[in-house]
Amino acid sequence: MPGLDAIGVIVSDMARAIDFYRKLGLEFEGDDVHTEATGPGGLRVMLDSEASVMSFSDWKPPTGGNSRTALAFLCDGAADVDRLFEELVEAGGRGHLPPFDAPWGQRYATVHDQDGNAVDLFAPLER
């Protein structure tokens, strides 16, 4: 049975993407074509350049500002959701959904990275 090992994100500017995702605690090893970070539990986040992916496939960037995937990051608390949202926007991300107290019991926000990939930030609300 296959097991989930990694999540791949295609980026247009590797250095910019590494700087953005480092603010979320990911440390990358690799080069300007492919780099990886290992998160808790061993799940890898892989960044690949657009040029690299297009060299072996017919992949095209999404259009219309739509994203098909999201990386979701569990934060230490509601204040961390708010802080990270601001830091990521300052780092060049686009605020998509400002932090709010969601009806499902979480502080929740979404930022799009510079390539339009969604980054969800969440933390359980204190009860």
XYZ file of N, CA and C in Angstrom:
381
model
N 0.856 -1.178 0.000
C 0.000 0.000 0.000
C 0.897 1.234 0.000
N 0.704 2.163 -0.939
C 1.491 3.393 -0.954
C 1.220 4.242 0.287
N 2.227 5.017 0.681
C 2.072 5.931 1.814
C 2.422 7.346 1.399
N 1.700 8.308 1.925
C 1.980 9.712 1.615
C 3.353 10.064 2.161
N 4.229 10.549 1.293
C 5.605 10.835 1.657
C 5.967 12.307 1.501
N 5.356 12.982 0.522
C 5.767 14.351 0.229
C 4.650 15.116 -0.456
N 4.725 16.437 -0.332
C 3.833 17.352 -1.039
C 4.723 18.240 -1.893
N 4.411 18.330 -3.172
C 5.204 19.132 -4.090
C 4.521 20.449 -4.424
N 5.317 21.508 -4.457
C 4.826 22.842 -4.799
C 5.701 23.367 -5.939
N 5.073 23.794 -7.020
C 5.804 24.332 -8.166
C 5.883 25.850 -8.005
N 7.105 26.386 -8.093
C 7.324 27.808 -7.816
C 8.024 28.505 -8.975
N 7.777 29.796 -9.125
C 8.398 30.563 -10.206
C 9.729 31.175 -9.797
N 9.963 31.374 -8.497
C 11.196 31.978 -7.997
C 11.611 31.205 -6.751
N 12.599 30.335 -6.900
C 12.982 29.430 -5.814
C 13.448 30.179 -4.566
N 14.331 31.155 -4.718
C 14.845 31.881 -3.547
C 13.711 32.564 -2.791
N 12.807 33.178 -3.516
C 11.666 33.857 -2.893
C 10.776 32.856 -2.166
N 10.532 31.695 -2.773
C 9.692 30.673 -2.161
C 10.341 30.115 -0.898
N 11.640 29.863 -0.943
C 12.339 29.350 0.236
C 12.227 30.353 1.372
N 12.448 31.628 1.088
C 12.350 32.659 2.122
C 10.940 32.700 2.710
N 9.929 32.600 1.866
C 8.531 32.630 2.313
C 8.226 31.443 3.231
N 8.558 30.232 2.806
C 8.216 29.032 3.580
C 9.094 28.851 4.811
N 10.257 29.459 4.841
C 11.081 29.429 6.061
C 10.372 30.146 7.212
N 9.567 31.134 6.891
C 8.821 31.847 7.933
C 7.803 30.931 8.605
N 7.527 29.782 7.982
C 6.614 28.790 8.542
C 7.373 27.631 9.192
N 8.681 27.807 9.384
C 9.471 26.814 10.097
C 10.073 25.719 9.240
N 9.993 25.826 7.916
C 10.566 24.803 7.040
C 11.988 25.192 6.660
N 12.921 24.268 6.806
C 14.319 24.488 6.416
C 14.625 23.597 5.229
N 15.069 24.200 4.144
C 15.240 23.503 2.875
C 16.688 23.143 2.600
N 16.853 22.017 1.887
C 18.146 21.594 1.365
C 17.945 21.247 -0.095
N 18.790 21.766 -0.948
C 18.690 21.484 -2.371
C 19.307 22.607 -3.170
N 18.783 22.796 -4.369
C 19.338 23.809 -5.253
C 18.211 24.668 -5.829
N 18.504 25.433 -6.878
C 17.501 26.339 -7.427
C 16.526 25.641 -8.383
N 16.644 24.322 -8.527
C 15.735 23.550 -9.362
C 14.786 22.713 -8.503
N 15.325 22.100 -7.440
C 14.543 21.250 -6.538
C 15.133 21.347 -5.135
N 14.265 21.549 -4.155
C 14.705 21.587 -2.765
C 13.614 20.970 -1.901
N 14.013 20.468 -0.731
C 13.063 19.790 0.152
C 13.275 20.198 1.602
N 12.186 20.149 2.349
C 12.223 20.331 3.800
C 11.423 19.183 4.407
N 11.894 18.671 5.529
C 11.172 17.605 6.212
C 10.465 18.198 7.420
N 9.165 17.980 7.473
C 8.365 18.494 8.572
C 8.176 17.450 9.656
N 7.386 17.789 10.658
C 7.100 16.845 11.728
C 6.506 15.557 11.163
N 6.923 14.442 11.725
C 6.417 13.164 11.261
C 7.080 12.676 9.988
N 8.037 13.433 9.447
C 8.777 13.009 8.271
C 8.172 13.400 6.938
N 6.996 14.044 6.926
C 6.399 14.472 5.660
C 7.288 15.542 5.027
N 7.622 15.360 3.758
C 8.483 16.302 3.060
C 7.650 17.303 2.269
N 8.138 18.543 2.231
C 7.592 19.570 1.348
C 8.673 19.830 0.313
N 8.324 19.612 -0.945
C 9.283 19.767 -2.035
C 8.913 20.989 -2.869
N 9.910 21.811 -3.171
C 9.727 22.944 -4.067
C 10.455 22.629 -5.366
N 9.747 22.761 -6.488
C 10.336 22.545 -7.803
C 10.120 23.786 -8.649
N 11.137 24.154 -9.426
C 10.995 25.322 -10.295
C 10.049 25.004 -11.451
N 9.360 26.023 -11.931
C 8.488 25.854 -13.094
C 9.275 25.290 -14.274
N 10.475 25.832 -14.507
C 11.277 25.386 -15.643
C 11.605 23.901 -15.534
N 11.906 23.450 -14.340
C 12.221 22.038 -14.138
C 11.034 21.153 -14.485
N 9.873 21.500 -13.974
C 8.675 20.696 -14.216
C 8.300 20.725 -15.691
N 8.414 21.888 -16.319
C 8.077 21.984 -17.740
C 9.080 21.240 -18.623
N 10.274 20.930 -18.097
C 11.270 20.214 -18.899
C 10.894 18.753 -19.120
N 10.010 18.212 -18.292
C 9.640 16.802 -18.465
C 8.130 16.569 -18.560
N 7.337 17.642 -18.524
C 5.885 17.469 -18.619
C 5.274 18.650 -19.370
N 3.975 18.569 -19.616
C 3.283 19.665 -20.292
C 2.555 20.563 -19.282
N 3.041 20.590 -18.043
C 2.445 21.410 -16.990
C 2.428 22.877 -17.392
N 1.328 23.545 -17.048
C 1.186 24.989 -17.268
C 0.714 25.611 -15.951
N 1.150 26.820 -15.640
C 0.693 27.478 -14.417
C -0.824 27.674 -14.429
N -1.480 27.547 -13.252
C -2.922 27.824 -13.187
C -3.196 29.270 -13.588
N -4.378 29.520 -14.094
C -4.754 30.876 -14.491
C -5.915 31.363 -13.638
N -6.139 32.646 -13.658
C -7.277 33.233 -12.971
C -7.101 33.380 -11.472
N -5.874 33.200 -10.955
C -5.639 33.372 -9.528
C -6.164 32.233 -8.675
N -6.546 31.136 -9.297
C -7.075 30.002 -8.546
C -5.960 29.060 -8.125
N -6.127 28.474 -6.957
C -5.186 27.498 -6.446
C -5.912 26.174 -6.262
N -5.232 25.089 -6.532
C -5.855 23.775 -6.388
C -5.416 23.057 -5.135
N -4.404 23.563 -4.476
C -3.897 22.920 -3.271
C -3.699 23.952 -2.178
N -3.585 23.456 -0.960
C -3.268 24.316 0.173
C -2.373 23.543 1.130
N -1.372 24.204 1.649
C -0.583 23.656 2.736
C -1.163 24.233 4.014
N -1.504 23.380 4.957
C -2.148 23.836 6.193
C -1.162 23.704 7.351
N -0.977 24.793 8.084
C -0.025 24.835 9.182
C -0.753 25.059 10.503
N -0.610 24.095 11.418
C -1.151 24.208 12.773
C -0.249 25.152 13.552
N -0.817 26.217 14.085
C -0.073 27.218 14.839
C -0.239 26.971 16.341
N 0.626 27.599 17.134
C 0.599 27.406 18.585
C -0.626 28.023 19.248
N -1.219 29.004 18.638
C -2.391 29.650 19.201
C -2.936 30.703 18.255
N -4.054 31.298 18.645
C -4.715 32.295 17.806
C -3.793 33.472 17.490
N -3.011 33.905 18.471
C -2.106 35.039 18.242
C -1.057 34.702 17.186
N -0.627 33.438 17.141
C 0.340 33.025 16.128
C -0.266 33.052 14.735
N -1.544 32.702 14.603
C -2.224 32.791 13.309
C -2.172 34.239 12.828
N -2.544 35.161 13.712
C -2.554 36.582 13.357
C -1.152 37.079 12.986
N -0.153 36.716 13.803
C 1.222 37.165 13.577
C 1.764 36.617 12.268
N 1.598 35.320 12.030
C 2.113 34.717 10.808
C 1.423 35.276 9.565
N 0.122 35.514 9.663
C -0.592 36.111 8.531
C 0.090 37.418 8.133
N 0.348 38.286 9.107
C 0.990 39.584 8.831
C 2.404 39.398 8.299
N 3.186 38.484 8.891
C 4.560 38.260 8.435
C 4.598 37.757 6.995
N 3.684 36.856 6.660
C 3.676 36.302 5.314
C 3.238 37.333 4.280
N 2.302 38.197 4.636
C 1.894 39.274 3.735
C 3.068 40.249 3.547
N 3.764 40.569 4.635
C 4.929 41.452 4.532
C 6.039 40.825 3.692
N 6.094 39.477 3.676
C 7.117 38.765 2.906
C 6.727 38.593 1.444
N 5.607 39.185 1.023
C 5.209 39.127 -0.371
C 4.020 38.242 -0.661
N 3.481 37.592 0.360
C 2.268 36.803 0.169
C 1.065 37.715 -0.012
N -0.012 37.142 -0.526
C -1.241 37.907 -0.712
C -2.283 37.405 0.284
N -2.707 38.305 1.162
C -3.743 37.938 2.124
C -5.020 37.588 1.385
N -5.483 36.371 1.545
C -6.697 35.921 0.867
C -7.886 35.916 1.826
N -7.651 35.406 3.026
C -8.702 35.322 4.032
C -8.094 35.771 5.353
N -8.358 37.009 5.771
C -7.764 37.508 7.017
C -8.177 36.650 8.206
N -7.372 36.642 9.263
C -7.688 35.814 10.428
C -9.091 36.098 10.971
N -9.780 34.994 11.315
C -11.106 35.113 11.916
C -11.361 33.894 12.792
N -12.318 34.037 13.701
C -12.729 32.924 14.554
C -13.783 32.126 13.801
N -13.381 30.959 13.311
C -14.253 30.136 12.480
C -15.294 29.401 13.327
N -16.465 29.159 12.754
C -17.524 28.471 13.501
C -17.162 27.040 13.868
N -16.121 26.473 13.261
C -15.710 25.107 13.594
C -14.678 25.076 14.724
N -14.474 26.227 15.398
C -13.659 26.256 16.613
C -12.178 26.513 16.402
N -11.829 27.197 15.322
C -10.428 27.510 15.066
C -10.263 28.979 14.719
N -9.103 29.525 15.045
C -8.647 30.786 14.461
C -8.077 30.388 13.122
N -8.498 31.020 12.044
C -8.204 30.529 10.705
C -7.884 31.688 9.776
N -6.942 31.476 8.860
C -6.583 32.489 7.865
C -5.953 31.786 6.666
N -5.972 32.465 5.519
C -5.318 31.936 4.316
C -4.512 33.048 3.647
N -3.274 32.716 3.305
C -2.388 33.588 2.539
C -2.007 32.822 1.285
N -1.945 33.494 0.151
C -1.421 32.874 -1.066
C 0.045 33.256 -1.189
N 0.893 32.260 -1.475
C 2.300 32.594 -1.697
C 2.427 33.357 -3.014
N 3.643 33.705 -3.381
C 3.849 34.552 -4.552
C 3.426 33.877 -5.861
N 3.241 32.559 -5.832
C 2.815 31.833 -7.025
C 1.342 31.460 -6.979
N 0.624 31.929 -5.952
C -0.806 31.672 -5.853
C -1.185 30.424 -5.088
N -0.194 29.699 -4.521
C -0.504 28.526 -3.719
C -1.054 28.956 -2.366
N -2.106 28.295 -1.921
C -2.741 28.660 -0.658
C -1.970 28.094 0.526
N -1.821 28.912 1.555
C -1.232 28.515 2.827
C -2.273 28.826 3.891
N -2.819 27.771 4.497
C -3.810 27.933 5.558
C -3.114 27.922 6.903
N -3.500 28.845 7.754
C -2.983 28.940 9.122
C -4.149 28.701 10.065
N -3.967 27.842 11.073
C -5.071 27.596 11.983
C -4.566 27.195 13.360
N -5.416 27.425 14.342
C -5.142 27.027 15.724
C -6.477 26.858 16.428
N -6.582 25.889 17.314
C -7.825 25.739 18.084
C -8.080 26.996 18.912
N -9.350 27.379 18.997
C -9.720 28.503 19.851
C -9.760 28.021 21.297
N -9.335 28.901 22.195
C -9.421 28.579 23.622
C -10.873 28.493 24.030
N -11.183 27.570 24.830
C -12.573 27.423 25.288
C -12.671 27.797 26.743
